mmCIF file of C-alpha atoms in Angstrom:
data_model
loop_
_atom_site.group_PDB
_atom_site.id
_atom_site.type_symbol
_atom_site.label_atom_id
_atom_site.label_comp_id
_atom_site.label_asym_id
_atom_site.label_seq_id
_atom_site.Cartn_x
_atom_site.Cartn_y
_atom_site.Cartn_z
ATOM 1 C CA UNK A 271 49.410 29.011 6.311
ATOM 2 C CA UNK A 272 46.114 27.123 6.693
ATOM 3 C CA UNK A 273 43.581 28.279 3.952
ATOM 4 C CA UNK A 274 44.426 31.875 2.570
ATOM 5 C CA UNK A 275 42.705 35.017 1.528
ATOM 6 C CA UNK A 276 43.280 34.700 -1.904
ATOM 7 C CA UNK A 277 41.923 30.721 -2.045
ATOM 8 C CA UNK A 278 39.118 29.914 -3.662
ATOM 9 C CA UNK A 279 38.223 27.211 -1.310
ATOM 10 C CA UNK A 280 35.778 28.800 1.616
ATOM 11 C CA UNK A 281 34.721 26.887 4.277
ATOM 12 C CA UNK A 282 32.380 27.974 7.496
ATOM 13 C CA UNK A 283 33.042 27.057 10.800
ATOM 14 C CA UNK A 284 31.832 27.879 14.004
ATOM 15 C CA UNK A 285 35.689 28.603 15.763
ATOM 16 C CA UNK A 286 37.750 31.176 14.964
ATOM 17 C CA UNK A 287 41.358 29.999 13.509
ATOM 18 C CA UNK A 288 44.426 30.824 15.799
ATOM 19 C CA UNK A 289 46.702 33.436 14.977
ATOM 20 C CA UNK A 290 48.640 31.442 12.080
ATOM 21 C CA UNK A 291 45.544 29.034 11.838
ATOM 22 C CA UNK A 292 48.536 26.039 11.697
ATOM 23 C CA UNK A 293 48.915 23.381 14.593
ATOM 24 C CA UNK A 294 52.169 25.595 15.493
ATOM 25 C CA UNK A 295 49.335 27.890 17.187
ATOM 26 C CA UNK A 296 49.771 25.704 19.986
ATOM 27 C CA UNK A 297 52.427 26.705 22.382
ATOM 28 C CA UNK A 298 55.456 24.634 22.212
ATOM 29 C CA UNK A 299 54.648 22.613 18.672
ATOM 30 C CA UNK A 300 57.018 22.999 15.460
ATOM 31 C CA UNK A 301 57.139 21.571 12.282
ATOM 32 C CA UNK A 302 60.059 21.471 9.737
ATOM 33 C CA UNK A 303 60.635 19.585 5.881
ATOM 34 C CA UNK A 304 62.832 18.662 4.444
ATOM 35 C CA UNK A 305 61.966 18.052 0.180
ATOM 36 C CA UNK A 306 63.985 16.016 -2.717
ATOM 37 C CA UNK A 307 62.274 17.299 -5.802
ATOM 38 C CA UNK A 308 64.401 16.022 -9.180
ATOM 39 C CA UNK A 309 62.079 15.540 -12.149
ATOM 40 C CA UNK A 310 64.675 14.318 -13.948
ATOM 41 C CA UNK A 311 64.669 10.957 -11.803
ATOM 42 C CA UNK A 312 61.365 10.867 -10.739
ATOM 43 C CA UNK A 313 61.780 11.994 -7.411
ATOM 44 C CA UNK A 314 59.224 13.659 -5.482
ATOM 45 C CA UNK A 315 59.297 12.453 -2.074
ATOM 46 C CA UNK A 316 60.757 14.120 1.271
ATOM 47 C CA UNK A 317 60.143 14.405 5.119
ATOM 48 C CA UNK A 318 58.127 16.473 7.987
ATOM 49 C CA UNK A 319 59.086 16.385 11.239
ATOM 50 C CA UNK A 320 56.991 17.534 14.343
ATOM 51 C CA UNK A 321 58.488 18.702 17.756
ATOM 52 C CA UNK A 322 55.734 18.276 20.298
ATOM 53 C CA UNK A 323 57.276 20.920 23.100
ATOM 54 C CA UNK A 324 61.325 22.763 22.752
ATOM 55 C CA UNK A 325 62.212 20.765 25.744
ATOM 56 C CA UNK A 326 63.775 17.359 25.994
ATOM 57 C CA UNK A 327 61.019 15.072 25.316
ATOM 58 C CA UNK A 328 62.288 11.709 26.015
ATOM 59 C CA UNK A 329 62.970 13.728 29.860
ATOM 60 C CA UNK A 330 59.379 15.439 29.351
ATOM 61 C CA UNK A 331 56.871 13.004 27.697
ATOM 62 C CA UNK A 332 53.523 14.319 26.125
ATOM 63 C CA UNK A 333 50.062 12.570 26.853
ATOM 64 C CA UNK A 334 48.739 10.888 23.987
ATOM 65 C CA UNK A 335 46.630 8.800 22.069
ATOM 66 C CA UNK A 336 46.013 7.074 18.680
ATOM 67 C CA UNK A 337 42.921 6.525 16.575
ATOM 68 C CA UNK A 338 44.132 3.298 13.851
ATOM 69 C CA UNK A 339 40.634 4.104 11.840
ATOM 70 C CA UNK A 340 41.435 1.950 8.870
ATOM 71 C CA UNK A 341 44.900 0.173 9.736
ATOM 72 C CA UNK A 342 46.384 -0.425 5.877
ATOM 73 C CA UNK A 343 49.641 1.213 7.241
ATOM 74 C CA UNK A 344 53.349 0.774 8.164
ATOM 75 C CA UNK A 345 53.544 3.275 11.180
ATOM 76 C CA UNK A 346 55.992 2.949 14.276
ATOM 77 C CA UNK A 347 55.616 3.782 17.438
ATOM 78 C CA UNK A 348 52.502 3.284 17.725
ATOM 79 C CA UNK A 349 51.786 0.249 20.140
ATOM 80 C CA UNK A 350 53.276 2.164 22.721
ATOM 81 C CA UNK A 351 51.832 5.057 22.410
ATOM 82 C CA UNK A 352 48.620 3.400 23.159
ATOM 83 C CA UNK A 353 49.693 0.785 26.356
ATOM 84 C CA UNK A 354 51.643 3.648 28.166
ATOM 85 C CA UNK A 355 49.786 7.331 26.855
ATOM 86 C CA UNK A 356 52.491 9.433 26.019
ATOM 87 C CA UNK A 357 54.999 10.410 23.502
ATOM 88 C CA UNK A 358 58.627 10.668 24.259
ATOM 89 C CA UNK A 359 60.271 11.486 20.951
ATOM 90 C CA UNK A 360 58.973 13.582 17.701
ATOM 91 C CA UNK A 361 56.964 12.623 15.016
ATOM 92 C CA UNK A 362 58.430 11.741 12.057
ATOM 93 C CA UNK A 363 56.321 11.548 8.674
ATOM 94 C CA UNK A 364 57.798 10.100 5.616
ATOM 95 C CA UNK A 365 57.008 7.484 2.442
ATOM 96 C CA UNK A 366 56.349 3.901 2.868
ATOM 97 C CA UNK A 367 59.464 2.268 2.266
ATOM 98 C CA UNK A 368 61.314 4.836 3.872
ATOM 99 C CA UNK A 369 60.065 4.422 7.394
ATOM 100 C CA UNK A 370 63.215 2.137 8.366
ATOM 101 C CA UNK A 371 65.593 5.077 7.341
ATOM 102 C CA UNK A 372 63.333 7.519 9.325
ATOM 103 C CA UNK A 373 63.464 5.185 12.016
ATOM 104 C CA UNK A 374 67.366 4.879 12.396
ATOM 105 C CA UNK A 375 67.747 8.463 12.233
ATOM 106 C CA UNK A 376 65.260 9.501 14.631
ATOM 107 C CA UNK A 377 66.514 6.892 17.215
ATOM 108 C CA UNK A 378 69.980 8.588 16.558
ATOM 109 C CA UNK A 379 68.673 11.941 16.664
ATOM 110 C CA UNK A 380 67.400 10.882 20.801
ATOM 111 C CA UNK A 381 70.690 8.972 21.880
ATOM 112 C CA UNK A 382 72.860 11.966 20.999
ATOM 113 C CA UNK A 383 70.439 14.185 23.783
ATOM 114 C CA UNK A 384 70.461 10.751 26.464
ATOM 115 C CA UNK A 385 73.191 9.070 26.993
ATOM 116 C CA UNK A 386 70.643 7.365 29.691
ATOM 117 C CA UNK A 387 68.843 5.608 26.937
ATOM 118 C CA UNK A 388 69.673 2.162 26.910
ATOM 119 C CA UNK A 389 72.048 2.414 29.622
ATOM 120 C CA UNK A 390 70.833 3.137 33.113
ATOM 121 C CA UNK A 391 67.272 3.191 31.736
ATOM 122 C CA UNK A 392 65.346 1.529 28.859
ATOM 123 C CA UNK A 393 65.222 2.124 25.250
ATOM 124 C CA UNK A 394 63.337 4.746 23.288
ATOM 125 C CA UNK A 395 59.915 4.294 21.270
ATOM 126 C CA UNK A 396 60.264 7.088 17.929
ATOM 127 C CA UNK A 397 57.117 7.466 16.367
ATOM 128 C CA UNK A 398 57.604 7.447 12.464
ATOM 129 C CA UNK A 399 54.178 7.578 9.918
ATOM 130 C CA UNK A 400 53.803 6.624 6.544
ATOM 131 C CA UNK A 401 51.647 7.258 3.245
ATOM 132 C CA UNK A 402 52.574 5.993 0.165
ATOM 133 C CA UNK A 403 53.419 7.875 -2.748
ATOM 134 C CA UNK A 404 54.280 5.562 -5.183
ATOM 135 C CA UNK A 405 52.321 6.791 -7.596
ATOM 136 C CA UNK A 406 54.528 9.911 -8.539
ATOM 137 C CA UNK A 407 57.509 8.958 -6.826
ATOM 138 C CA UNK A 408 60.517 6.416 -7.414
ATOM 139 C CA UNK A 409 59.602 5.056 -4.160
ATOM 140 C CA UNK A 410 61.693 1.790 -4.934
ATOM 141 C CA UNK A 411 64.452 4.087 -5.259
ATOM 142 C CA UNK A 412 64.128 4.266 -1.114
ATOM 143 C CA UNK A 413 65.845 8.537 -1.685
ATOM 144 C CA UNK A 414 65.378 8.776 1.878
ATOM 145 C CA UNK A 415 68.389 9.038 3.623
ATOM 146 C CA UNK A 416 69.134 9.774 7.433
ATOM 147 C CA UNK A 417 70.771 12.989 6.906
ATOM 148 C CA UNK A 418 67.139 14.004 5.680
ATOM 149 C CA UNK A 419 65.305 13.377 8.840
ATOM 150 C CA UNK A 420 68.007 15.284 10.642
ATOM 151 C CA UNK A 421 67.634 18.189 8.025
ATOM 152 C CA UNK A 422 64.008 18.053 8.660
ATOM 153 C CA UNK A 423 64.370 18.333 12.690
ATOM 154 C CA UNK A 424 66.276 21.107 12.419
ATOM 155 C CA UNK A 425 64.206 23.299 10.146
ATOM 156 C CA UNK A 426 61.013 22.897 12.917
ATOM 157 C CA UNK A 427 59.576 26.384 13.003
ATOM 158 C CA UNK A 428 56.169 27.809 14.161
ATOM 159 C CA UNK A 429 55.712 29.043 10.468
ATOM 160 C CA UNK A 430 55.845 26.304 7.825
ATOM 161 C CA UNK A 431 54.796 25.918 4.388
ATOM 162 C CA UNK A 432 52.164 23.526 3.264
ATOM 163 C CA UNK A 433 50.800 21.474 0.019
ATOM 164 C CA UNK A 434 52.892 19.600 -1.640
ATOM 165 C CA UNK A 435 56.609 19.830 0.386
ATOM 166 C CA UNK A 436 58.339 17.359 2.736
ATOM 167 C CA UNK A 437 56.550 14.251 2.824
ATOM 168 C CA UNK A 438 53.821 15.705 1.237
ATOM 169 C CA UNK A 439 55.623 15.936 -2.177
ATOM 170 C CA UNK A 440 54.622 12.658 -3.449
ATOM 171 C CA UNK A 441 51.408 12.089 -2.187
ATOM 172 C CA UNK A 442 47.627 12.669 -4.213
ATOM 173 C CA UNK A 443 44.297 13.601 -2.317
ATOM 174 C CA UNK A 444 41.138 12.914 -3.674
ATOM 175 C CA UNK A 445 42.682 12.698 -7.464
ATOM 176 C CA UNK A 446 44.422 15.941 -6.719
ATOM 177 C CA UNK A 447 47.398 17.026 -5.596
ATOM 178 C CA UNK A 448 47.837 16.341 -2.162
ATOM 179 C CA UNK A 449 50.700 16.862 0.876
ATOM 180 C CA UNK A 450 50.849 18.564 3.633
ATOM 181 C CA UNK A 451 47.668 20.486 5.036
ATOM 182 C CA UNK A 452 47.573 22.365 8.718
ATOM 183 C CA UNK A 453 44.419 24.141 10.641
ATOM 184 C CA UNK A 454 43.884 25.544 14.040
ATOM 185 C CA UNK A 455 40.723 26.605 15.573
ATOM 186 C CA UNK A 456 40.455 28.959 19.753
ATOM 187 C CA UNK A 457 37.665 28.230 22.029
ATOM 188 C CA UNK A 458 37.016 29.300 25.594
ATOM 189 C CA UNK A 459 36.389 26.853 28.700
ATOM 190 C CA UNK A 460 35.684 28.453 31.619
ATOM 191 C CA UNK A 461 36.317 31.845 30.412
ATOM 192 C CA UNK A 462 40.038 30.877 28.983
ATOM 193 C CA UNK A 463 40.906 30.263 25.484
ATOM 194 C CA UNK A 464 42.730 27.367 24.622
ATOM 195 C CA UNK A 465 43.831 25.958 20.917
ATOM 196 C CA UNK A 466 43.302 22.736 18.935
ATOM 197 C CA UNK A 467 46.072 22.644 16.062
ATOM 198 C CA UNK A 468 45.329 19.509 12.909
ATOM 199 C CA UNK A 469 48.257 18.662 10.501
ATOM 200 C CA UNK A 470 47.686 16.174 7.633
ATOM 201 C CA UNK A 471 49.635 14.234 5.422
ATOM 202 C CA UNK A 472 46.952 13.643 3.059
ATOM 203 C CA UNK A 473 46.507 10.779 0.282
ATOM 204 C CA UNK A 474 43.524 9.166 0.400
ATOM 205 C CA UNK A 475 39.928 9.750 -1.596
ATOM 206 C CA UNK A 476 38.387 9.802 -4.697
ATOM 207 C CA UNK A 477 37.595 12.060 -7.219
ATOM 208 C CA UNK A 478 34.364 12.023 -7.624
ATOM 209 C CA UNK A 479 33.807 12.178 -4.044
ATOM 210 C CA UNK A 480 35.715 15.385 -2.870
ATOM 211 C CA UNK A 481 33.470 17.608 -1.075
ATOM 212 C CA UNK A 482 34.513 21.553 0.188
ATOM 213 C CA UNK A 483 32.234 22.568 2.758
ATOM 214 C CA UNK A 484 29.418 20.150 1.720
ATOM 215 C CA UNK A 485 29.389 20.761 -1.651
ATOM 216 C CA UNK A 486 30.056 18.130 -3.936
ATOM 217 C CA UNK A 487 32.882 18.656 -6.354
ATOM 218 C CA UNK A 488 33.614 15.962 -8.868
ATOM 219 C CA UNK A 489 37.133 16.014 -10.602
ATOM 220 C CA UNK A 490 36.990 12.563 -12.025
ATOM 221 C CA UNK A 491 37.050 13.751 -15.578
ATOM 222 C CA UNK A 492 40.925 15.076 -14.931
ATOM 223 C CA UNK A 493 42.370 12.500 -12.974
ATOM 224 C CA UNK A 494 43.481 9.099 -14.463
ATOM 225 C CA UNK A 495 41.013 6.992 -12.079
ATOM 226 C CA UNK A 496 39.417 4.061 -14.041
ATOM 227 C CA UNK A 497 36.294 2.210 -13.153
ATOM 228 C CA UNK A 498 36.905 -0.557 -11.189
ATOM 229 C CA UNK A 499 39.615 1.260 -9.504
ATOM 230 C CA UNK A 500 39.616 1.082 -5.177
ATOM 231 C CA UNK A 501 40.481 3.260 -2.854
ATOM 232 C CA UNK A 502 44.196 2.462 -1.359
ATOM 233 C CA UNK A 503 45.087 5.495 -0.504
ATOM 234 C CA UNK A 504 46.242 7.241 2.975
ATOM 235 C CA UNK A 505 46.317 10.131 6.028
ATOM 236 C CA UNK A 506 48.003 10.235 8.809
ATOM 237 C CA UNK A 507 46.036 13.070 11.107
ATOM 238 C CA UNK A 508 48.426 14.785 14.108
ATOM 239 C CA UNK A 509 46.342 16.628 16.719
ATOM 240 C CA UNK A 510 47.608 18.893 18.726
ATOM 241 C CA UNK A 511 46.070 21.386 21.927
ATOM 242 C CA UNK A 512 46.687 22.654 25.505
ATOM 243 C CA UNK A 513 43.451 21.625 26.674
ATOM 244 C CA UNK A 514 44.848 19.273 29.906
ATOM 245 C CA UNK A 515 42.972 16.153 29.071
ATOM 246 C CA UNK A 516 43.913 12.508 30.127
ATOM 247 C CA UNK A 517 45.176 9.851 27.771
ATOM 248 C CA UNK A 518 41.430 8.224 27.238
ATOM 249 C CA UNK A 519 40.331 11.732 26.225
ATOM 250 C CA UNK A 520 42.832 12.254 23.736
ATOM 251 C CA UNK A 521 41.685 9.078 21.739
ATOM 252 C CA UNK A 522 38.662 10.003 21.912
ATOM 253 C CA UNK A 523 39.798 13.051 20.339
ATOM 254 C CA UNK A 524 41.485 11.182 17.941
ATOM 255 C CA UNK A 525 38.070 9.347 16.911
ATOM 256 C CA UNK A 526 37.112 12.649 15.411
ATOM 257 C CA UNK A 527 38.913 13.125 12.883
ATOM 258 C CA UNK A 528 36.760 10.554 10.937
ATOM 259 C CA UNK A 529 33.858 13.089 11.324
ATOM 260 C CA UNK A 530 36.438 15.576 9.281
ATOM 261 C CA UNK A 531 37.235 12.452 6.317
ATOM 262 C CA UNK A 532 33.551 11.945 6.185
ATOM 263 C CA UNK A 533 32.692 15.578 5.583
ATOM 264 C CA UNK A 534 35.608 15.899 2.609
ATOM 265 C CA UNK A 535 33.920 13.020 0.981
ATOM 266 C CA UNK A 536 36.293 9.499 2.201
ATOM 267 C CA UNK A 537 34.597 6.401 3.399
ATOM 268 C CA UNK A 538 37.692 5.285 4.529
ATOM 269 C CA UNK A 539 38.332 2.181 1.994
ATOM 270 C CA UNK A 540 39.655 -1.055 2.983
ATOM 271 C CA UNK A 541 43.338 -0.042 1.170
ATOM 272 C CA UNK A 542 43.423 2.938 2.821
ATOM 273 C CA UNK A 543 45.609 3.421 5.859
ATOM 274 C CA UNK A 544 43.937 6.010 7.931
ATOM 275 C CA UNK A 545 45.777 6.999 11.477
ATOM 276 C CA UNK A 546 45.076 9.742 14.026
ATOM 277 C CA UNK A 547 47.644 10.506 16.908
ATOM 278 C CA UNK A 548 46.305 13.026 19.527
ATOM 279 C CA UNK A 549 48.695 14.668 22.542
ATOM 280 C CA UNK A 550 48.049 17.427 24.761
ATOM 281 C CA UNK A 551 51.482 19.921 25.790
ATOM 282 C CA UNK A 552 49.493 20.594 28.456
ATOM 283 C CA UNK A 553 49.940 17.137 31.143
ATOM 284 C CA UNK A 554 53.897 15.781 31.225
ATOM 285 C CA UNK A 555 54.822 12.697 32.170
ATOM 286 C CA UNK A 556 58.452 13.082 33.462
ATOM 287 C CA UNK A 557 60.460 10.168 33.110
ATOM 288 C CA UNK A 558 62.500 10.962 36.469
ATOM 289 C CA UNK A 559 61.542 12.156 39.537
ATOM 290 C CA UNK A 560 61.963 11.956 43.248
ATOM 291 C CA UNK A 561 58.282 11.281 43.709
ATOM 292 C CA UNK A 562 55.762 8.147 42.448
ATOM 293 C CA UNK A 563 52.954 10.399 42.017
ATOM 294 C CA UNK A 564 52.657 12.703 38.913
ATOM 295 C CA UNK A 565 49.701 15.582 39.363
ATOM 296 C CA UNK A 566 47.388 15.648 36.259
ATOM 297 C CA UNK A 567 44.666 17.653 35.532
ATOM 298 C CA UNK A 568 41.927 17.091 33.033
ATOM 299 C CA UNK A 569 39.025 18.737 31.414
ATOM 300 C CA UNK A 570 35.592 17.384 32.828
ATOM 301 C CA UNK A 571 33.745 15.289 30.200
ATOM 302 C CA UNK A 572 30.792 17.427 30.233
ATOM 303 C CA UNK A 573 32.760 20.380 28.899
ATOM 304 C CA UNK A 574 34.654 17.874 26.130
ATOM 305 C CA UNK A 575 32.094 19.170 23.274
ATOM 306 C CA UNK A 576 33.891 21.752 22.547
ATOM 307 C CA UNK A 577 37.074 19.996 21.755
ATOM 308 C CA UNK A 578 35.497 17.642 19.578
ATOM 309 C CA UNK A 579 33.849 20.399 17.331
ATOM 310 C CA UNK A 580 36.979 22.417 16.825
ATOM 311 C CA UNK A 581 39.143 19.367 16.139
ATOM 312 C CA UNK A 582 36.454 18.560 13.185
ATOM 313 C CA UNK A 583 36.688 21.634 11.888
ATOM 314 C CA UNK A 584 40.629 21.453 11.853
ATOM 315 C CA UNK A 585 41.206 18.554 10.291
ATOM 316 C CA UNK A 586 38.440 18.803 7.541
ATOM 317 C CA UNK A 587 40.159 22.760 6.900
ATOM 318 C CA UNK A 588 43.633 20.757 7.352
ATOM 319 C CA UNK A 589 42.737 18.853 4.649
ATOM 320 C CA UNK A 590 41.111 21.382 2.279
ATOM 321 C CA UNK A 591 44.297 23.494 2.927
ATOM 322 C CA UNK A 592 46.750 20.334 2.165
ATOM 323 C CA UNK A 593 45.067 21.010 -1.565
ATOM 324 C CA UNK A 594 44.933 24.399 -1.733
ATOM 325 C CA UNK A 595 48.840 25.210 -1.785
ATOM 326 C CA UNK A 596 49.529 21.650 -3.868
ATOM 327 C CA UNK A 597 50.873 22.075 -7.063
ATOM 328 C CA UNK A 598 50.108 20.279 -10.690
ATOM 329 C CA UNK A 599 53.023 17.546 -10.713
ATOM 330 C CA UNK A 600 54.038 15.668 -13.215
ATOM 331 C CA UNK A 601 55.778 12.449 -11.537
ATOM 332 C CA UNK A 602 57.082 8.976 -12.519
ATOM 333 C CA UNK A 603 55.266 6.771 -15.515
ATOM 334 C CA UNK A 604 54.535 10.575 -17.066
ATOM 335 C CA UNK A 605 51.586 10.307 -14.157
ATOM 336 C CA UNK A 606 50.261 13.996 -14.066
ATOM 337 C CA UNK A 607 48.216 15.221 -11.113
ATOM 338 C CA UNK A 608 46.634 18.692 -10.926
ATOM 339 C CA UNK A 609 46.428 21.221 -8.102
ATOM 340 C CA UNK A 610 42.960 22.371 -7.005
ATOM 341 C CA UNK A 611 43.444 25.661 -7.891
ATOM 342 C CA UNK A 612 43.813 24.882 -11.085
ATOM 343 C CA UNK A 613 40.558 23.224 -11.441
ATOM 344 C CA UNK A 614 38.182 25.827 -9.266
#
C-alpha cells in the first residue's frame, strides 16, 4: 500500500498521504485483479478493475476528463468521456490485444444491472485501457478471457496489492519491473480536507533515465536495452478525488500528471502511449430525473493550486510505488527483468 516503511525508495512531498496512501482513500473508489501467472507458458499478464462509487454507475455517472499526452494507445471509451464529461461504467485496465475481451465483458457486466440499456434508452460507453506487455508475456496468446474481467470486478476492495499483479504482471518501467503503482495525498480548502488518490499501470521509460525524488538513478547496465533502442513503452494514469470540480477542471487535472512522468525521468517518446483519465465522486450526473437542471458545484480556480500539487505528488509516488512491490520476472524469450529492490 503506496510506498512502505521498510522501502528503500524515499521521496518528500509537501501533502500528507491518506490513511492507506492508495486512490481507495477516496470515498467510494475500489480496485480489484485478477492475475494469470504460468511460467511454464509464458504467461504473465492479468486485469485491474476500478469501481468509481458502490452505486449503479451507468444510473449515477462520475464527472470526468482525459489527458491523451502521447496517444500511441488502444484505449476505449475514451471519445466519450471527453464530448459528454462523465463516466458511466468502471475502468477496466488490461494488455493490448486483450482490450476486445475486456470490452465484451465489461459491456456484459452493465446490461446484467440495466435492462434499460439499449432498450428504452441508449447504449453504454465502458472505458477499457491498455499497455503492452509483450515483452514478458505471450501476448499473442490473447489469455484474457471474459470470466477474468468479471473475476477482477468482483475482487474491488479499498485495500489492494500493488507491483507487479493484475494487469500489471506483464508490464516493465523504466527497465525495471513495473505494474501496478497507487498514491494518495489530504489537503484542506477552506478549512476541510479533501483527497486526491493516483493509480498507475506503469510501462514506459528508460533506464538510464529513472529518477527517485530527483536523483538520478541509472540501471542501464542490468536491463537488456541496446543503443539505438526507442522508447515505446506505456501508462495509463487514473485520478481520483472529492474535490467538486467541473469537467474542464478535471482535464486540467489530468494535464498534471506529465509534471509527475517528467520528474521520474520520461520524456514521453513518440512510441509511448501515455493517457490520464481524471473524475471527481464528488458532482453526479444522473441519467434520469424528473428535472432538466442538475446542481453542480465546483472549486473556484483560484483555490485549484492545491489540487494540482497533490496530484503531482501522487502520481510521481504512484509510480515509484508501482516499482517498489514489482518483482524480478523472468518472462517469454528467457527476457529477465529485475525489481528495484533488488538493485537499491
Amino acid at each position: 500500500m503506496g510506498i512502505s516503511l521498510e522501502s528503500k525508495v524515499k521521496m518528500t512531498s509537501v501533502y500528507k498521504p491518506g490513511k492507506n496512501n492508495l486512490i481507495t482513500d477516496v470515498e467510494g473508489v475500489k480496485v480489484g485483479h485478477f492475475t494469470i501467472k504460468d511460467d511454464a507458458r509464458d504467461i504473465h499478464t492479468g486485469v485491474t478493475a476500478i469501481i468509481p462509487h458502490e452505486g449503479n454507475i451507468f444510473k449515477d455517472k462520475v464527472m470526468a476528463a482525459t489527458s491523451v499526452i502521447n496517444g500511441f494507445g488502444k484505449s476505449a471509451g475514451l471519445v466519450q468521456i471527453d464530448e459528454l464529461g462523465t463516466i458511466e461504467t468502471p475502468i477496466i485496465m488490461t494488455n493490448t490485444l486483450s482490450v476486445g475481451t475486456a470490452l465484451n465483458a465489461l459491456t456484459k457486466y452493465m446490461l446484467k444491472d440495466n435492462e434499460d440499456i439499449g432498450v428504452s434508452t441508449g447504449t453504454v460507453n465502458c472505458v477499457v485501457t491498455e499497455c503492452n506487455d509483450g515483452d514478458l508475456n505471450d501476448i499473442r496468446g490473447q489469455h484474457i478471457e471474459e470470466e477474468h474481467v468479471f473475476k477482477a470486478l468482483e475482487n474491488a476492495s479499498e485495500i489492494f496489492e500493488e507491483g507487479d499483479v493484475g494487469a500489471g504482471t506483464g508490464m516493465i518501467c523504466m527497465g525495471l519491473k513495473g505494474g501496478i503503482g497507487s498514491a494518495s495525498r489530504v489537503f484542506q480548502i477552506d478549512d476541510k480536507d479533501y483527497t486526491v488518490g493516483a493509480m498507475v499501470l506503469s510501462n514506459f521509460g528508460f533506464p538510464e533515465c529513472l529518477r527517485i525524488d530527483g536523483k538520478l538513478i541509472n540501471v542501464k547496465e542490468i536491463t537488456e536495452k541496446k543503443d539505438g533502442d526507442v522508447e515505446k513503452g506505456s501508462v495509463i494514469i487514473l485520478i481520483a478525488t472529492d474535490v467538486p470540480l467541473s469537467e474542464r477542471q478535471l482535464r486540467r487535472v489530468a494535464k498534471r500528471a506529465t509534471v509527475a512522468l517528467a520528474r521520474t525521468g520520461s520524456y514521453l517518446g513518440n512510441g509511448s502511449g501515455d493517457i490520464a483519465i481524471a473524475f471527481s465522486t464528488a458532482n453526479r450526473v444522473p441519467h434520469y430525473g424528473d428535472t432538466s437542471m442538475v446542481d453542480m458545484k465546483m472549486i473556484n480556480d483560484r483555490a485549484i493550486d492545491k489540487i494540482f500539487q497533490a496530484t503531482a505528488e501522487a502520481v510521481e509516488e504512484s509510480v515509484y510505488s508501482s516499482l517498489d512491490h514489482a518483482h524480478t520476472v523472468t518472462g517469454i524469450r528467457g527476457k529477465k527483468v529485475y525489481a528495484l529492490s533488488e538493485i537499491l
